[in-house]
Structures are given as C-alpha cells and as structure tokens.
GROMACS .gro file of C-alpha atoms in nm:
model
  275
    1UNK     CA    1  -0.819  -0.881   0.089
    2UNK     CA    2  -0.600  -0.872  -0.164
    3UNK     CA    3  -0.428  -0.521  -0.284
    4UNK     CA    4  -0.225  -0.448  -0.610
    5UNK     CA    5   0.037  -0.149  -0.625
    6UNK     CA    6   0.230  -0.054  -0.875
    7UNK     CA    7   0.497   0.214  -0.945
    8UNK     CA    8   0.589   0.391  -1.266
    9UNK     CA    9   0.831   0.623  -1.437
   10UNK     CA   10   0.536   0.828  -1.638
   11UNK     CA   11   0.794   1.056  -1.803
   12UNK     CA   12   0.503   1.325  -1.832
   13UNK     CA   13   0.222   1.230  -1.723
   14UNK     CA   14   0.007   1.464  -1.959
   15UNK     CA   15   0.209   1.364  -2.288
   16UNK     CA   16   0.132   1.023  -2.152
   17UNK     CA   17  -0.244   1.062  -2.000
   18UNK     CA   18  -0.370   0.791  -2.263
   19UNK     CA   19  -0.081   0.534  -2.208
   20UNK     CA   20  -0.159   0.569  -1.834
   21UNK     CA   21  -0.554   0.545  -1.867
   22UNK     CA   22  -0.545   0.251  -2.094
   23UNK     CA   23  -0.294   0.070  -1.853
   24UNK     CA   24  -0.483   0.158  -1.544
   25UNK     CA   25  -0.799  -0.004  -1.749
   26UNK     CA   26  -0.638  -0.351  -1.824
   27UNK     CA   27  -0.418  -0.372  -1.460
   28UNK     CA   28  -0.661  -0.268  -1.204
   29UNK     CA   29  -0.415  -0.170  -0.983
   30UNK     CA   30  -0.538  -0.034  -0.654
   31UNK     CA   31  -0.266   0.221  -0.564
   32UNK     CA   32  -0.014   0.314  -0.813
   33UNK     CA   33   0.278   0.580  -0.735
   34UNK     CA   34   0.395   0.772  -1.041
   35UNK     CA   35   0.740   0.968  -1.124
   36UNK     CA   36   0.877   1.207  -1.336
   37UNK     CA   37   0.531   1.399  -1.349
   38UNK     CA   38   0.669   1.685  -1.584
   39UNK     CA   39   0.340   1.925  -1.422
   40UNK     CA   40   0.278   2.140  -1.139
   41UNK     CA   41   0.046   1.997  -0.882
   42UNK     CA   42  -0.236   2.178  -1.048
   43UNK     CA   43  -0.205   2.071  -1.394
   44UNK     CA   44  -0.218   1.712  -1.305
   45UNK     CA   45  -0.525   1.515  -1.480
   46UNK     CA   46  -0.724   1.458  -1.159
   47UNK     CA   47  -1.023   1.430  -1.338
   48UNK     CA   48  -0.909   1.195  -1.612
   49UNK     CA   49  -0.799   0.928  -1.346
   50UNK     CA   50  -1.114   1.032  -1.108
   51UNK     CA   51  -1.335   0.876  -1.386
   52UNK     CA   52  -1.179   0.514  -1.341
   53UNK     CA   53  -1.185   0.551  -0.960
   54UNK     CA   54  -0.836   0.697  -0.835
   55UNK     CA   55  -0.819   0.950  -0.575
   56UNK     CA   56  -0.502   1.170  -0.647
   57UNK     CA   57  -0.216   1.298  -0.405
   58UNK     CA   58   0.025   1.501  -0.669
   59UNK     CA   59   0.326   1.674  -0.570
   60UNK     CA   60   0.540   1.879  -0.887
   61UNK     CA   61   0.652   2.229  -0.961
   62UNK     CA   62   0.586   2.208  -1.383
   63UNK     CA   63   0.941   2.097  -1.445
   64UNK     CA   64   1.148   1.742  -1.493
   65UNK     CA   65   1.035   1.613  -1.171
   66UNK     CA   66   0.747   1.520  -0.972
   67UNK     CA   67   0.561   1.268  -0.796
   68UNK     CA   68   0.210   1.126  -0.714
   69UNK     CA   69  -0.027   0.841  -0.562
   70UNK     CA   70  -0.315   0.702  -0.731
   71UNK     CA   71  -0.550   0.540  -0.490
   72UNK     CA   72  -0.892   0.365  -0.522
   73UNK     CA   73  -0.868   0.223  -0.138
   74UNK     CA   74  -0.856   0.607  -0.001
   75UNK     CA   75  -0.595   0.859   0.079
   76UNK     CA   76  -0.527   0.980   0.417
   77UNK     CA   77  -0.205   1.110   0.599
   78UNK     CA   78  -0.063   1.283   0.258
   79UNK     CA   79   0.293   1.416   0.326
   80UNK     CA   80   0.462   1.624   0.065
   81UNK     CA   81   0.837   1.627   0.044
   82UNK     CA   82   1.104   1.396   0.312
   83UNK     CA   83   1.163   1.615   0.644
   84UNK     CA   84   1.485   1.776   0.638
   85UNK     CA   85   1.476   1.721   0.255
   86UNK     CA   86   1.799   1.871   0.089
   87UNK     CA   87   1.762   2.112  -0.186
   88UNK     CA   88   1.990   2.138  -0.487
   89UNK     CA   89   2.140   2.428  -0.622
   90UNK     CA   90   2.227   2.442  -0.999
   91UNK     CA   91   2.569   2.575  -1.050
   92UNK     CA   92   2.471   2.735  -1.364
   93UNK     CA   93   2.184   2.924  -1.226
   94UNK     CA   94   2.397   3.052  -0.884
   95UNK     CA   95   2.627   3.173  -1.170
   96UNK     CA   96   2.371   3.396  -1.353
   97UNK     CA   97   2.390   3.655  -1.088
   98UNK     CA   98   2.685   3.637  -0.805
   99UNK     CA   99   2.550   3.962  -0.689
  100UNK     CA  100   2.239   3.788  -0.552
  101UNK     CA  101   2.283   3.458  -0.365
  102UNK     CA  102   2.090   3.205  -0.507
  103UNK     CA  103   1.908   2.966  -0.283
  104UNK     CA  104   1.870   2.562  -0.323
  105UNK     CA  105   1.563   2.445  -0.483
  106UNK     CA  106   1.378   2.182  -0.282
  107UNK     CA  107   1.255   1.942  -0.571
  108UNK     CA  108   0.913   1.811  -0.590
  109UNK     CA  109   1.048   1.413  -0.549
  110UNK     CA  110   0.862   1.242  -0.233
  111UNK     CA  111   0.515   1.205  -0.168
  112UNK     CA  112   0.348   0.981   0.085
  113UNK     CA  113  -0.005   0.867   0.195
  114UNK     CA  114  -0.197   0.581   0.375
  115UNK     CA  115  -0.382   0.384   0.110
  116UNK     CA  116  -0.618   0.176   0.283
  117UNK     CA  117  -0.422  -0.065   0.496
  118UNK     CA  118  -0.096  -0.003   0.356
  119UNK     CA  119   0.143   0.335   0.352
  120UNK     CA  120   0.376   0.436   0.036
  121UNK     CA  121   0.609   0.704  -0.021
  122UNK     CA  122   0.672   0.759  -0.411
  123UNK     CA  123   1.016   0.848  -0.499
  124UNK     CA  124   1.205   1.015  -0.788
  125UNK     CA  125   1.568   0.983  -0.697
  126UNK     CA  126   1.788   1.245  -0.818
  127UNK     CA  127   1.997   1.121  -1.100
  128UNK     CA  128   2.314   1.212  -1.004
  129UNK     CA  129   2.447   1.312  -1.368
  130UNK     CA  130   2.803   1.232  -1.317
  131UNK     CA  131   3.020   1.139  -1.035
  132UNK     CA  132   3.205   1.447  -0.993
  133UNK     CA  133   2.890   1.668  -1.028
  134UNK     CA  134   2.715   1.852  -0.751
  135UNK     CA  135   2.381   1.660  -0.847
  136UNK     CA  136   2.580   1.321  -0.712
  137UNK     CA  137   2.667   1.463  -0.397
  138UNK     CA  138   2.277   1.584  -0.386
  139UNK     CA  139   2.180   1.243  -0.496
  140UNK     CA  140   2.355   1.097  -0.141
  141UNK     CA  141   2.213   1.361   0.050
  142UNK     CA  142   1.878   1.283  -0.060
  143UNK     CA  143   1.874   0.949  -0.035
  144UNK     CA  144   2.019   0.995   0.370
  145UNK     CA  145   1.719   1.228   0.420
  146UNK     CA  146   1.508   0.950   0.266
  147UNK     CA  147   1.629   0.702   0.505
  148UNK     CA  148   1.580   0.900   0.798
  149UNK     CA  149   1.219   0.998   0.694
  150UNK     CA  150   1.119   0.535   0.693
  151UNK     CA  151   1.274   0.488   0.973
  152UNK     CA  152   0.964   0.474   1.206
  153UNK     CA  153   0.713   0.339   0.916
  154UNK     CA  154   0.961   0.092   0.867
  155UNK     CA  155   0.926  -0.058   1.206
  156UNK     CA  156   0.603  -0.067   1.200
  157UNK     CA  157   0.292  -0.325   1.199
  158UNK     CA  158   0.184  -0.190   0.937
  159UNK     CA  159   0.242  -0.261   0.534
  160UNK     CA  160   0.502  -0.011   0.425
  161UNK     CA  161   0.662   0.073   0.122
  162UNK     CA  162   0.901   0.267  -0.067
  163UNK     CA  163   0.841   0.277  -0.442
  164UNK     CA  164   1.025   0.464  -0.731
  165UNK     CA  165   1.291   0.558  -0.976
  166UNK     CA  166   1.600   0.497  -0.771
  167UNK     CA  167   1.831   0.544  -1.054
  168UNK     CA  168   2.022   0.306  -0.876
  169UNK     CA  169   2.069  -0.051  -0.973
  170UNK     CA  170   2.115  -0.283  -0.681
  171UNK     CA  171   2.334  -0.517  -0.808
  172UNK     CA  172   2.606  -0.575  -1.132
  173UNK     CA  173   2.315  -0.796  -1.296
  174UNK     CA  174   2.040  -0.538  -1.276
  175UNK     CA  175   2.250  -0.379  -1.573
  176UNK     CA  176   2.226  -0.522  -1.910
  177UNK     CA  177   2.645  -0.481  -1.996
  178UNK     CA  178   2.780  -0.339  -1.674
  179UNK     CA  179   3.074  -0.254  -1.885
  180UNK     CA  180   2.917   0.052  -2.026
  181UNK     CA  181   2.874   0.186  -1.664
  182UNK     CA  182   3.201   0.221  -1.583
  183UNK     CA  183   3.269   0.545  -1.428
  184UNK     CA  184   2.921   0.615  -1.427
  185UNK     CA  185   2.636   0.694  -1.163
  186UNK     CA  186   2.366   0.434  -1.087
  187UNK     CA  187   2.624   0.151  -0.998
  188UNK     CA  188   2.875   0.337  -0.803
  189UNK     CA  189   2.937   0.195  -0.445
  190UNK     CA  190   2.817   0.483  -0.287
  191UNK     CA  191   2.496   0.443  -0.427
  192UNK     CA  192   2.432   0.082  -0.363
  193UNK     CA  193   2.555   0.150   0.012
  194UNK     CA  194   2.276   0.408   0.045
  195UNK     CA  195   1.994   0.125  -0.048
  196UNK     CA  196   2.227  -0.071   0.224
  197UNK     CA  197   2.142   0.195   0.451
  198UNK     CA  198   1.755   0.135   0.364
  199UNK     CA  199   1.779  -0.229   0.397
  200UNK     CA  200   1.924  -0.135   0.774
  201UNK     CA  201   1.645   0.019   0.923
  202UNK     CA  202   1.410  -0.281   0.792
  203UNK     CA  203   1.316  -0.269   0.447
  204UNK     CA  204   1.373  -0.508   0.200
  205UNK     CA  205   1.406  -0.520  -0.188
  206UNK     CA  206   1.109  -0.704  -0.341
  207UNK     CA  207   1.229  -0.845  -0.647
  208UNK     CA  208   0.997  -0.868  -0.977
  209UNK     CA  209   0.955  -1.148  -1.179
  210UNK     CA  210   1.003  -1.060  -1.542
  211UNK     CA  211   0.774  -1.128  -1.830
  212UNK     CA  212   0.998  -1.195  -2.088
  213UNK     CA  213   1.379  -1.277  -2.049
  214UNK     CA  214   1.584  -1.365  -1.748
  215UNK     CA  215   1.586  -1.064  -1.577
  216UNK     CA  216   1.354  -0.799  -1.451
  217UNK     CA  217   1.484  -0.476  -1.645
  218UNK     CA  218   1.266  -0.183  -1.585
  219UNK     CA  219   1.397   0.100  -1.802
  220UNK     CA  220   1.554   0.126  -2.153
  221UNK     CA  221   1.678   0.377  -2.338
  222UNK     CA  222   1.467   0.533  -2.615
  223UNK     CA  223   1.793   0.548  -2.834
  224UNK     CA  224   1.993   0.265  -3.014
  225UNK     CA  225   1.687   0.037  -3.009
  226UNK     CA  226   1.754  -0.064  -2.653
  227UNK     CA  227   1.416  -0.217  -2.579
  228UNK     CA  228   1.376  -0.471  -2.870
  229UNK     CA  229   1.760  -0.553  -2.758
  230UNK     CA  230   1.703  -0.586  -2.398
  231UNK     CA  231   1.975  -0.324  -2.298
  232UNK     CA  232   1.795  -0.243  -1.988
  233UNK     CA  233   1.853  -0.157  -1.629
  234UNK     CA  234   1.660  -0.221  -1.307
  235UNK     CA  235   1.642   0.094  -1.102
  236UNK     CA  236   1.251   0.116  -1.037
  237UNK     CA  237   1.240  -0.048  -0.687
  238UNK     CA  238   0.986  -0.133  -0.452
  239UNK     CA  239   1.161  -0.179  -0.077
  240UNK     CA  240   0.881  -0.290   0.153
  241UNK     CA  241   0.886  -0.365   0.540
  242UNK     CA  242   0.826  -0.672   0.699
  243UNK     CA  243   0.468  -0.661   0.715
  244UNK     CA  244   0.456  -0.556   0.328
  245UNK     CA  245   0.692  -0.827   0.222
  246UNK     CA  246   0.522  -1.118   0.420
  247UNK     CA  247   0.199  -1.021   0.226
  248UNK     CA  248   0.354  -1.046  -0.117
  249UNK     CA  249   0.189  -1.294  -0.339
  250UNK     CA  250   0.313  -1.179  -0.691
  251UNK     CA  251   0.543  -0.908  -0.798
  252UNK     CA  252   0.627  -0.833  -1.208
  253UNK     CA  253   0.771  -0.577  -1.443
  254UNK     CA  254   0.477  -0.481  -1.682
  255UNK     CA  255   0.691  -0.513  -1.976
  256UNK     CA  256   0.398  -0.512  -2.224
  257UNK     CA  257   0.354  -0.142  -2.107
  258UNK     CA  258   0.724  -0.048  -2.231
  259UNK     CA  259   0.601  -0.137  -2.615
  260UNK     CA  260   0.474   0.088  -2.882
  261UNK     CA  261   0.527   0.467  -2.986
  262UNK     CA  262   0.499   0.748  -2.707
  263UNK     CA  263   0.536   0.525  -2.415
  264UNK     CA  264   0.750   0.616  -2.095
  265UNK     CA  265   1.104   0.468  -2.144
  266UNK     CA  266   1.016   0.284  -1.799
  267UNK     CA  267   0.785   0.002  -1.729
  268UNK     CA  268   0.511  -0.038  -1.412
  269UNK     CA  269   0.639  -0.269  -1.155
  270UNK     CA  270   0.331  -0.424  -0.982
  271UNK     CA  271   0.321  -0.600  -0.626
  272UNK     CA  272   0.015  -0.823  -0.545
  273UNK     CA  273  -0.044  -0.792  -0.167
  274UNK     CA  274  -0.267  -1.106   0.052
  275UNK     CA  275  -0.329  -0.859   0.311
   0.00000   0.00000   0.00000
C-alpha cells in the first residue's frame, strides 16, 4: 500500500482555495495537513474538497491561525488542541481594561487524526515574534506541550508523524543566509532544543529532496523577490516515528506550487510511504 502525505501552510484556505484544489488534483495526496487556515471551523470549504474525495477535520477560530487534516483514506479519533496546550495572553489586549483580568487564549494550532494506517498531527507552531517578546516564551511552552502530547504515539508500532509549520529552521543550512537572522527567532538554541526534545521521544526529521537548487527550502517571503532569488528557509517539517520513517520511499518540496500569482508563501512538503 502506498500512502502520500503532505503538509502545507496554505496562508488562508478560502483566499487560496483554487490553488489548493488545483494542487490536490495534480499531486493526488491521500492525506494533507494544512496550517494557517485564517477561517473559523464552520467556514472551511468542506464541500469543495469533498468533491475531490476528501474528508476534513478542521480547527479554526477565524483569525490568523487554524489547522486541518484532509484525507481520502478515512478520518478517525480526531483530537483538537494538544492536551495541556498553553494559551497566549496578548499584552496589548490585557492592557485594554486593567479592571477585568484577561484570560490566555488557547489558539487553534493543532489537530490530530488517524487516516487509514497512519496517525498524524497537523501543527502550526507559534511564530515567537522576537526573542524578548512574550510570544517567544509562549512558543517554547507550546513546543513543550507538543512533546508531551506525542510521547505515546511516537513510541508505538503504528506509523505516526507530526507535520506542519514549525517556525523553526533546524540547522543553519536551512536558512539562505544565517547572518540575516542574527538575534532573531526561528534559529535560536532554545527553539532548536525543542526539536531535539521531539527527536528524543522517538521522532526523526524526514528530510525532503528539493525539486530545484541544492537545499529544500519551504518558505520564501513575498517581499524583495525572495522566491525567484531563492532566499528561503526550511520551516515546514515532518517528524516521524520509526515505523513512519522506515516506510518513506520519497520526500520532496513541491516548489512548483509556490510559483505564480496568488500563491501561499510556503510550498507543500510531500512524503510517500510504502506500507
């Protein structure tokens, strides 16, 4: 049995629906993990993807986050949010009315499902913004909750993977010019240590082959002609357990999906499994 699994930060699923449908038709993935839906759960375009044979487990609030899993091979045991997932308290929102204590918001950043023989999480890790910003500390707490949530599945016999936009470049080689990130998030020792913590529970980075150039970047800024200049970073990652990694027959970044007008600023990462 061959199973094709992909992850893609779509950067607004409704704004880029035609791009998504076009790609689904051409790439023919069995399972797709989407991030940055920018729509509420009930506003997801379920009917449009259903016409192509996909069931959907979506989780969104209508703001800038949101995640989903699309599957042609079934969706069972859906879980929304990580167990113990921390929330984020925006300092600006908290300051609006100091008489009413604000509560941290648990954002829509994780959804899990069993799809045929494979279990997956689709995750959209917080950006972190700046190293001295509260969002950075929130990012590290969130990654700690992710590690705790996947321990059992990582050690199991079923193929299992955590796919998504991690907002972390695992190594300096995963950034087009590491000097440009001096003092910035996405490349700090603490963020990379969180990825090491995932590996320590039994997950490994499924490194994709590029379809062009020597290194498989997955994100290119819309500004400064970053894509044609290949000023990219690899932050869309697939971490799989031993049964998952052992079944990988191919993995690649579909750079073609980043081309043209109206695209996401991320490219899909595709993994083929022989099970």
